[in-house]
Coordinates of C-alpha atoms and ligand atoms in Angstrom, one line a residue:
M26 CA 0.0 0.0 0.0
A27 CA 2.9 2.2 0.7
Q28 CA 3.5 2.2 -3.1
Q29 CA 0.0 3.2 -4.0
T30 CA -1.3 6.7 -3.7
S31 CA -4.9 7.8 -4.1
S32 CA -5.8 11.2 -5.5
L33 CA -6.2 12.9 -2.2
T34 CA -4.0 12.5 0.7
C35 CA -4.6 13.7 4.3
T36 CA -5.4 17.3 3.6
E37 CA -7.4 19.3 6.1
S38 CA -10.8 20.4 5.1
S39 CA -14.3 19.9 6.4
D40 CA -16.6 21.8 4.3
L41 CA -19.0 19.2 3.1
N42 CA -20.3 21.4 0.3
T43 CA -17.0 21.3 -1.5
S44 CA -16.6 17.6 -1.2
S45 CA -18.2 15.0 -3.3
F46 CA -20.5 13.3 -0.9
Q47 CA -23.2 12.0 -3.2
P48 CA -25.3 8.9 -3.0
S49 CA -23.1 6.1 -4.6
T50 CA -23.7 2.7 -6.0
T51 CA -20.3 1.7 -4.8
P52 CA -19.4 1.4 -1.1
I53 CA -18.3 4.4 0.9
V54 CA -16.5 3.5 4.1
R55 CA -14.9 5.6 6.8
F56 CA -12.3 5.5 9.5
A57 CA -13.4 7.8 12.2
P58 CA -10.8 8.1 15.0
S59 CA -11.1 10.4 17.9
P60 CA -7.8 12.4 18.1
T61 CA -7.1 11.8 21.7
G62 CA -3.7 10.2 21.3
F63 CA -1.5 8.2 19.0
L64 CA -2.9 5.9 16.4
H65 CA -3.4 2.6 18.2
I66 CA -2.3 -0.5 16.2
G67 CA -5.9 -1.7 16.5
G68 CA -7.1 1.6 14.9
A69 CA -4.6 1.1 12.1
R70 CA -6.1 -2.3 11.4
T71 CA -9.6 -0.8 11.4
A72 CA -8.4 1.8 8.9
L73 CA -6.7 -0.8 6.8
F74 CA -9.8 -3.0 6.7
N75 CA -11.9 -0.1 5.6
W76 CA -9.4 1.0 3.0
L77 CA -9.2 -2.5 1.6
Y78 CA -12.9 -2.9 1.6
A79 CA -13.3 0.3 -0.4
K80 CA -10.5 -0.6 -2.9
H81 CA -11.8 -4.2 -3.3
H82 CA -15.3 -3.1 -4.1
G83 CA -14.3 -0.1 -6.2
G84 CA -15.6 2.2 -3.6
R85 CA -14.1 5.1 -1.6
F86 CA -12.6 5.6 1.8
L87 CA -13.1 8.6 4.0
L88 CA -11.0 9.8 7.0
R89 CA -13.2 11.6 9.5
I90 CA -11.5 13.0 12.6
E91 CA -14.1 12.9 15.5
D92 CA -12.8 15.8 17.4
T93 CA -16.1 16.9 19.1
D94 CA -14.5 16.3 22.6
K95 CA -12.4 19.4 22.5
A96 CA -11.0 18.8 26.0
R97 CA -9.6 15.4 25.0
S98 CA -8.7 16.1 21.3
S99 CA -5.3 17.6 20.3
E100 CA -3.6 18.9 17.2
D101 CA -0.7 16.5 18.0
A102 CA -3.0 13.5 18.0
V103 CA -4.4 14.6 14.6
E104 CA -0.8 14.9 13.3
A105 CA 0.0 11.5 14.7
I106 CA -3.0 10.0 12.9
F107 CA -2.2 11.6 9.7
N108 CA 1.4 10.6 9.8
S109 CA 0.7 7.0 10.7
L110 CA -2.0 6.6 8.0
N111 CA 0.2 8.2 5.4
W112 CA 3.1 6.0 6.4
L113 CA 0.9 3.0 5.9
G114 CA -0.4 4.3 2.6
I115 CA -4.0 4.5 3.8
T116 CA -5.1 7.7 2.2
S117 CA -8.6 9.3 2.1
D118 CA -10.4 9.5 -1.1
F119 CA -12.1 12.7 0.2
D120 CA -11.0 15.8 1.9
V121 CA -10.6 14.9 5.6
V122 CA -13.7 15.8 7.6
F123 CA -13.3 17.3 11.1
Q124 CA -16.5 16.5 12.9
S125 CA -16.5 19.5 15.2
T126 CA -17.1 21.7 12.3
R127 CA -20.5 20.0 11.8
A128 CA -22.0 20.6 15.2
A129 CA -24.6 22.9 13.9
R130 CA -25.8 20.3 11.5
H131 CA -26.0 17.7 14.3
A132 CA -28.0 20.1 16.4
E133 CA -30.3 20.9 13.5
I134 CA -31.1 17.2 13.2
A135 CA -31.8 16.9 16.9
H136 CA -34.2 19.7 16.8
K137 CA -35.9 18.3 13.7
M138 CA -36.3 15.0 15.6
V139 CA -38.1 16.9 18.4
A140 CA -40.3 18.6 15.9
N141 CA -41.2 15.2 14.4
G142 CA -41.9 13.7 17.8
K143 CA -39.0 11.4 17.6
A144 CA -37.1 13.1 20.4
Y145 CA -38.0 15.4 23.3
Y146 CA -36.6 18.1 25.5
C147 CA -35.7 16.8 28.9
Y148 CA -35.4 19.4 31.8
C149 CA -34.1 17.0 34.5
S150 CA -31.0 18.1 36.2
P151 CA -27.9 15.8 36.3
E152 CA -28.6 15.2 40.0
E153 CA -32.2 14.2 39.2
V154 CA -31.0 11.7 36.5
E155 CA -28.5 10.3 39.0
K156 CA -31.2 9.8 41.5
M157 CA -33.3 7.9 38.9
R158 CA -30.3 5.7 38.2
E159 CA -29.8 5.0 41.9
D160 CA -33.4 4.1 42.3
A161 CA -33.3 1.7 39.4
R162 CA -30.2 0.1 40.9
A163 CA -31.9 -0.2 44.2
N164 CA -34.8 -2.0 42.5
G165 CA -32.4 -4.4 40.9
M166 CA -32.8 -2.8 37.5
Q167 CA -30.4 -1.5 35.0
P168 CA -29.5 2.2 35.9
R169 CA -31.3 4.3 33.5
Y170 CA -33.2 7.5 32.8
N171 CA -36.8 6.8 33.5
G172 CA -38.4 8.8 30.6
F173 CA -39.7 11.5 33.0
W174 CA -40.1 14.2 30.3
R175 CA -41.0 11.8 27.5
D176 CA -44.7 12.5 27.4
R177 CA -44.8 15.4 29.7
D178 CA -46.3 18.7 28.6
P179 CA -43.3 21.0 27.8
L180 CA -45.3 23.9 29.2
L181 CA -44.5 22.4 32.6
K182 CA -40.9 23.0 32.1
P183 CA -39.0 24.7 34.8
A184 CA -37.7 28.1 34.3
N185 CA -33.9 28.8 33.6
I186 CA -33.1 25.2 32.8
S187 CA -31.5 24.4 29.4
P188 CA -32.9 21.1 28.3
V189 CA -31.1 18.2 26.8
V190 CA -32.6 16.4 23.8
R191 CA -33.3 12.8 24.3
L192 CA -34.3 10.1 21.7
K193 CA -37.8 8.8 22.2
A194 CA -36.5 5.2 22.0
P195 CA -38.8 2.4 21.4
T196 CA -39.8 0.8 24.7
D197 CA -40.8 -2.7 23.6
G198 CA -39.7 -5.1 21.0
E199 CA -36.0 -5.5 20.1
T200 CA -33.3 -3.8 18.1
I201 CA -31.5 -6.3 15.8
I202 CA -28.3 -5.8 14.0
E203 CA -27.3 -8.1 11.2
D204 CA -23.7 -7.7 11.6
L205 CA -21.5 -8.9 8.8
V206 CA -18.9 -10.3 11.2
Q207 CA -20.8 -11.0 14.4
G208 CA -24.0 -12.4 12.8
T209 CA -27.4 -11.5 14.2
V210 CA -27.1 -9.5 17.5
R211 CA -30.1 -8.3 19.4
V212 CA -31.0 -6.3 22.4
Q213 CA -34.4 -5.9 24.2
N214 CA -35.4 -2.3 23.7
K215 CA -36.4 -2.0 27.3
Q216 CA -32.8 -2.4 28.2
L217 CA -31.9 0.9 26.4
D218 CA -33.1 4.2 27.7
D219 CA -33.9 7.5 26.1
F220 CA -30.3 8.5 25.7
I221 CA -29.1 12.1 25.1
L222 CA -28.7 13.4 21.5
L223 CA -27.9 17.0 22.4
R224 CA -26.4 18.2 25.6
A225 CA -27.7 21.1 27.6
D226 CA -25.0 23.3 26.1
G227 CA -26.3 22.5 22.7
S228 CA -23.4 20.2 21.8
P229 CA -24.1 16.9 20.1
T230 CA -23.3 13.6 21.7
Y231 CA -21.0 11.1 19.9
M232 CA -24.1 8.9 19.3
L233 CA -25.8 11.6 17.3
S234 CA -22.9 13.1 15.5
V235 CA -21.7 9.7 14.2
V236 CA -25.1 8.9 12.8
V237 CA -25.7 12.2 11.2
D238 CA -22.2 12.2 9.7
D239 CA -22.4 8.6 8.4
H240 CA -25.8 9.4 6.9
D241 CA -24.8 12.8 5.3
M242 CA -21.6 11.2 3.9
H243 CA -23.5 8.3 2.5
I244 CA -21.5 5.7 4.4
S245 CA -22.6 2.3 3.3
H246 CA -20.6 0.1 5.6
I247 CA -19.4 0.7 9.1
I248 CA -16.3 -1.4 9.8
R249 CA -15.0 -0.8 13.3
G250 CA -13.9 -2.4 16.5
D251 CA -16.4 -4.6 18.3
D252 CA -16.1 -2.3 21.3
H253 CA -18.7 -0.2 19.4
L254 CA -21.1 -3.1 19.0
T255 CA -23.3 -2.0 21.8
N256 CA -23.4 1.6 20.4
A257 CA -24.7 0.2 17.1
F258 CA -28.1 -0.6 18.7
R259 CA -28.6 3.0 19.8
Q260 CA -27.3 4.3 16.5
K261 CA -29.7 2.1 14.6
Q262 CA -32.6 3.6 16.7
I263 CA -31.5 7.1 15.6
Y264 CA -31.4 6.0 11.9
E265 CA -34.8 4.6 12.2
A266 CA -36.2 7.7 14.1
C267 CA -34.9 9.8 11.2
G268 CA -36.3 7.4 8.5
W269 CA -32.8 6.9 7.2
T270 CA -31.2 3.8 5.6
V271 CA -29.2 1.9 8.2
P272 CA -25.7 1.1 6.9
H273 CA -24.3 -2.3 7.1
F274 CA -22.3 -3.0 10.2
A275 CA -19.1 -5.1 10.6
H276 CA -17.7 -5.1 14.1
I277 CA -14.2 -6.6 14.1
P278 CA -12.7 -8.3 17.2
L279 CA -10.1 -6.3 19.0
I280 CA -6.4 -7.2 19.0
H281 CA -5.2 -9.0 22.1
G282 CA -1.7 -9.6 23.4
P283 CA 0.1 -13.0 23.1
D284 CA -1.3 -13.9 26.5
G285 CA -4.9 -13.4 25.3
A286 CA -5.5 -10.3 27.4
K287 CA -6.6 -7.0 25.8
L288 CA -3.6 -5.3 24.2
S289 CA -2.0 -2.9 26.6
K290 CA 1.3 -1.1 27.2
R291 CA 2.7 -4.1 29.0
H292 CA 2.6 -6.1 25.8
G293 CA 4.9 -3.6 24.2
A294 CA 4.4 -1.2 21.4
M295 CA 0.9 0.1 21.0
S296 CA 1.0 2.8 18.4
A297 CA 1.7 2.6 14.6
E298 CA 4.5 5.2 15.2
E299 CA 6.3 3.0 17.6
Y300 CA 6.4 0.2 15.2
R301 CA 7.8 2.5 12.6
S302 CA 10.6 3.6 15.0
M303 CA 11.3 0.1 15.9
G304 CA 12.2 -0.5 12.3
F305 CA 9.2 -2.1 10.8
L306 CA 8.3 -1.4 7.2
P307 CA 4.9 -0.2 6.4
E308 CA 4.2 -3.1 4.1
T309 CA 5.0 -5.5 6.9
I310 CA 2.6 -3.8 9.2
C311 CA -0.2 -3.9 6.6
N312 CA 0.4 -7.5 5.8
Y313 CA 0.6 -8.5 9.4
L314 CA -2.5 -6.5 10.5
L315 CA -4.4 -7.9 7.6
K316 CA -3.5 -11.4 8.7
L317 CA -4.5 -10.5 12.2
G318 CA -8.2 -11.3 12.2
W319 CA -8.6 -12.0 8.5
G320 CA -7.6 -15.1 6.6
H321 CA -7.1 -16.3 3.1
G322 CA -6.2 -19.9 3.3
D323 CA -2.7 -20.5 4.5
D324 CA -1.2 -17.5 2.8
E325 CA 1.0 -15.6 5.2
I326 CA 2.7 -13.2 2.8
I327 CA 0.1 -11.1 1.0
S328 CA 1.1 -8.2 -1.1
I329 CA -1.1 -5.2 -1.0
E330 CA -2.3 -5.8 -4.5
Q331 CA -3.3 -9.3 -3.5
A332 CA -5.0 -8.0 -0.4
V333 CA -7.1 -5.6 -2.5
E334 CA -8.0 -8.4 -4.8
W335 CA -8.9 -10.8 -2.0
F336 CA -10.1 -8.8 0.9
D337 CA -13.8 -9.0 2.1
V338 CA -15.5 -8.9 5.4
D339 CA -16.5 -12.5 5.2
G340 CA -12.9 -13.5 5.8
I341 CA -12.8 -11.7 9.1
G342 CA -12.8 -14.0 12.0
R343 CA -14.8 -13.6 15.2
A344 CA -12.2 -14.6 17.7
P345 CA -9.9 -11.8 19.1
A346 CA -6.6 -11.7 17.2
R347 CA -3.4 -12.2 19.1
L348 CA -0.3 -10.1 18.4
D349 CA 2.8 -12.2 17.9
M350 CA 6.0 -10.2 17.8
L351 CA 8.1 -13.1 16.6
K352 CA 5.8 -13.6 13.5
L353 CA 5.8 -9.9 12.9
T354 CA 9.5 -9.6 13.1
N355 CA 10.1 -12.6 10.7
L356 CA 7.6 -11.1 8.3
N357 CA 9.5 -7.8 8.4
G358 CA 12.7 -9.8 7.6
H359 CA 10.9 -11.0 4.4
Y360 CA 9.9 -7.5 3.4
I361 CA 13.4 -6.2 4.0
R362 CA 14.8 -8.9 1.8
I363 CA 12.5 -7.9 -1.1
A364 CA 12.7 -4.2 -0.6
D365 CA 14.4 -1.9 -3.0
N366 CA 18.1 -1.3 -1.9
Q367 CA 18.1 2.4 -2.5
R368 CA 14.9 2.8 -0.5
L369 CA 16.5 0.8 2.4
L370 CA 19.6 3.0 2.3
D371 CA 17.3 6.1 2.6
L372 CA 15.5 4.4 5.5
I373 CA 18.6 3.6 7.4
T374 CA 20.3 7.0 6.8
P375 CA 18.7 8.6 9.9
F376 CA 19.8 5.7 12.1
L377 CA 23.4 5.9 10.6
T378 CA 23.5 9.6 11.1
E379 CA 22.7 9.1 14.7
A380 CA 25.2 6.4 15.2
L381 CA 28.0 8.2 13.3
R382 CA 27.0 11.6 14.6
R383 CA 27.4 12.9 11.1
T384 CA 25.7 12.1 7.8
P385 CA 27.3 9.2 6.0
E386 CA 29.8 10.1 3.3
P387 CA 29.0 9.4 -0.3
L388 CA 31.7 6.6 -0.4
E389 CA 30.2 5.0 2.6
R390 CA 26.7 5.2 1.1
N391 CA 28.1 3.7 -2.0
H392 CA 29.7 0.8 -0.1
I393 CA 26.5 0.2 1.8
L394 CA 24.4 0.1 -1.3
R395 CA 26.8 -2.4 -3.0
G396 CA 26.7 -4.5 0.2
M397 CA 23.0 -4.2 0.7
N398 CA 22.0 -7.6 -0.6
G399 CA 24.3 -9.2 1.9
L400 CA 23.2 -6.9 4.7
K401 CA 19.5 -7.6 4.0
E402 CA 19.9 -11.3 4.6
R403 CA 20.9 -10.6 8.2
A404 CA 18.4 -8.0 9.2
K405 CA 14.8 -8.3 10.5
T406 CA 14.3 -4.6 11.2
V407 CA 15.5 -1.4 9.7
I408 CA 17.5 -0.8 12.9
E409 CA 19.3 -4.1 12.6
L410 CA 20.0 -3.2 9.0
A411 CA 21.4 0.1 9.9
D412 CA 23.5 -1.5 12.6
G413 CA 24.9 -4.1 10.1
A414 CA 25.6 -1.4 7.6
L415 CA 28.0 0.3 10.0
V416 CA 30.7 -2.2 8.9
Y417 CA 30.8 -0.3 5.7
T418 CA 31.5 3.0 7.3
T419 CA 34.8 4.3 8.6
K420 CA 33.6 4.4 12.1
E421 CA 35.8 2.3 14.4
L422 CA 33.3 -0.1 16.0
E423 CA 33.3 -1.5 19.4
Y424 CA 34.3 -5.1 19.7
D425 CA 31.3 -7.2 20.5
E426 CA 31.8 -9.7 23.4
K427 CA 32.4 -12.7 21.2
A428 CA 34.7 -10.8 19.0
L429 CA 36.9 -10.0 21.9
T430 CA 37.8 -13.6 22.2
F431 CA 39.5 -13.3 18.8
C432 CA 42.0 -10.7 19.8
N433 CA 44.6 -13.1 21.1
E434 CA 48.1 -13.9 19.7
T435 CA 47.0 -17.0 17.8
A436 CA 44.2 -15.1 16.0
K437 CA 46.6 -12.2 15.3
A438 CA 49.1 -14.6 13.8
H439 CA 46.5 -16.0 11.5
V440 CA 45.2 -12.6 10.5
A441 CA 48.9 -11.5 9.8
A442 CA 49.2 -14.5 7.4
V443 CA 46.1 -13.3 5.5
R444 CA 47.4 -9.8 5.4
E445 CA 50.6 -11.1 3.9
A446 CA 48.6 -13.1 1.2
L447 CA 46.4 -10.2 0.4
V448 CA 49.4 -8.1 -0.8
S449 CA 49.5 -10.1 -4.0
T450 CA 45.7 -10.7 -4.3
D451 CA 43.2 -9.0 -6.5
F452 CA 40.3 -7.6 -4.5
T453 CA 37.6 -9.4 -6.3
H454 CA 35.2 -11.8 -4.6
D455 CA 36.4 -14.9 -6.2
T456 CA 40.2 -14.3 -5.9
L457 CA 39.7 -13.4 -2.3
E458 CA 37.9 -16.6 -1.7
V459 CA 40.7 -18.6 -3.3
M460 CA 43.3 -16.7 -1.3
L461 CA 41.5 -17.4 2.0
R462 CA 41.1 -21.1 1.2
N463 CA 44.8 -21.4 0.4
C464 CA 45.8 -19.6 3.5
A465 CA 43.6 -21.9 5.6
Q466 CA 45.2 -24.9 4.0
T467 CA 48.7 -23.5 4.6
L468 CA 47.8 -22.9 8.3
N469 CA 46.1 -26.2 8.6
L470 CA 42.9 -24.6 9.6
K471 CA 39.3 -25.0 8.6
L472 CA 38.0 -22.1 6.5
G473 CA 35.7 -21.0 9.2
A474 CA 38.5 -21.0 11.9
L475 CA 40.4 -18.6 9.8
A476 CA 37.5 -16.5 8.7
Q477 CA 36.3 -15.7 12.2
P478 CA 39.4 -13.8 13.4
L479 CA 39.6 -12.1 10.0
R480 CA 36.0 -11.0 10.4
V481 CA 36.8 -9.7 13.8
A482 CA 39.9 -7.9 12.6
L483 CA 37.8 -6.2 9.8
T484 CA 34.6 -5.5 11.6
H485 CA 35.2 -5.9 15.4
R486 CA 32.2 -8.1 15.2
S487 CA 31.4 -11.8 15.3
V488 CA 28.7 -11.5 12.7
S489 CA 29.0 -9.7 9.4
P490 CA 28.2 -10.0 5.7
S491 CA 30.4 -12.4 3.7
L492 CA 34.0 -11.5 4.1
F493 CA 34.8 -11.8 0.4
E494 CA 32.0 -9.4 -0.3
L495 CA 33.0 -7.1 2.5
M496 CA 36.7 -6.9 1.3
E497 CA 35.8 -6.5 -2.3
I498 CA 33.5 -3.6 -1.5
L499 CA 35.9 -2.0 1.0
G500 CA 38.8 -2.3 -1.3
R501 CA 42.4 -2.8 -0.7
E502 CA 43.1 0.4 1.1
E503 CA 40.4 0.3 3.7
T504 CA 40.9 -3.5 4.2
M505 CA 44.6 -3.1 4.8
K506 CA 44.1 -0.1 7.1
R507 CA 41.7 -2.2 9.3
L508 CA 44.0 -5.2 9.4
N509 CA 47.0 -3.0 10.3
S510 CA 45.0 -1.4 13.0
Y511 CA 44.0 -4.8 14.4
L512 CA 47.5 -6.1 14.3
T513 CA 49.2 -3.2 16.1
Ligands
LIG627 N1 -14.7 8.1 17.1 C1 -14.9 6.8 17.6 C2 -13.6 6.3 18.2 O1 -12.5 6.8 17.9 C3 -15.2 5.8 16.5 C4 -16.6 6.0 16.0 C5 -17.1 4.9 15.1 O2 -16.2 4.3 14.4 O3 -18.3 4.8 14.9 O4 -13.7 5.3 19.0

């Protein structure tokens, strides 16, 4: 997905008149995060599923920022959501909508519902509502508003009280959701109370805004976490009260940690951005998130093009998905191996710059690029790749613990023999290999037993790319310099 771009990226605009929200014969889906923090990895999966659903069905995907709760929303969070989605290649096909700009429209609908007898003004104070709840609890019933103002003459309203608007919810029968993932789910209407649509200060509740927006934006399918399943009943009641078509719902199970508990900080990284800074590629995250809770036979590696071709909600499982870091890391190794070398060089450059405390020189970049195929084989994250690439820079690396055991006199004698032989050797992979084999034979050593001290002499590390490749790329001058330094 990172490779694909749609016509509109995450630009900020919320004027519905200028966007193209028209009834559509193809699906329109949305991702509607509240900008109260980073983009949770579960949110990223919800966004991905929506995006794939749209692409698979030739539909469109909308990003709507649900920033009605001004106290909890922040610009930083909006920024984090944009950055994460752009990184994953999940782009909105419409200008991004900021829900807070639509409060007047939400209020307009609430008042219309009152005028149509579908909702009513309630003048109870919060204390009175709390008392009703307590009474209900005391009678062993669900705490709820008791409908006090439902059929009361508004002329009896107290002075100086700004009312809330409540839905005149059905009192008998049941509300049924035919959920595309959960199947048929139902609730007895008497369990739901006349919930608030508009607060006393005139601000809309989440329940109202989300329905009005989904309706106005012609959302055909609501794909979101199953923590919203219970909200769907109330939302359906609003659609019905307004006489609007109810969209299809698909509530996807949440992501759990490896221990089966709901994903939390103690399981490790939670935000998409953390995965990025841990060195995961966006295509890995997309592939992994896709596999987490959605299946296509035994396929583990699924390109984004394949995902667009195959994705549909019927492949989404009902059991909570478990995050498995080992699987994720191995998958990242795969995507690193098939990634373009120049792109990888660009990705590791910030990490190299930090390690070197300077930007890598053109010659170093050139060496890394030439050695990239070998480096890729040994790295499962961008950070590991950057670390491996340091052997192609002129930075004098610390000896790793195992490498230190190859700094003894015997090892040095063996490396000295190689240095001797190198004087008359061409620095090409194959001649270097012949040279080392001959040296090993002369010293009566196995190739590995000679390679290891040589590796340590050249890189100060016990693991590195192939020595022949390394020496060929570094060239005679740098190779000799490193050997001389090791031997003094
Ligand atoms: N804004 C809600 C949230 O971030 C999601 C609303 C929805 O998907 O219906 O939890």
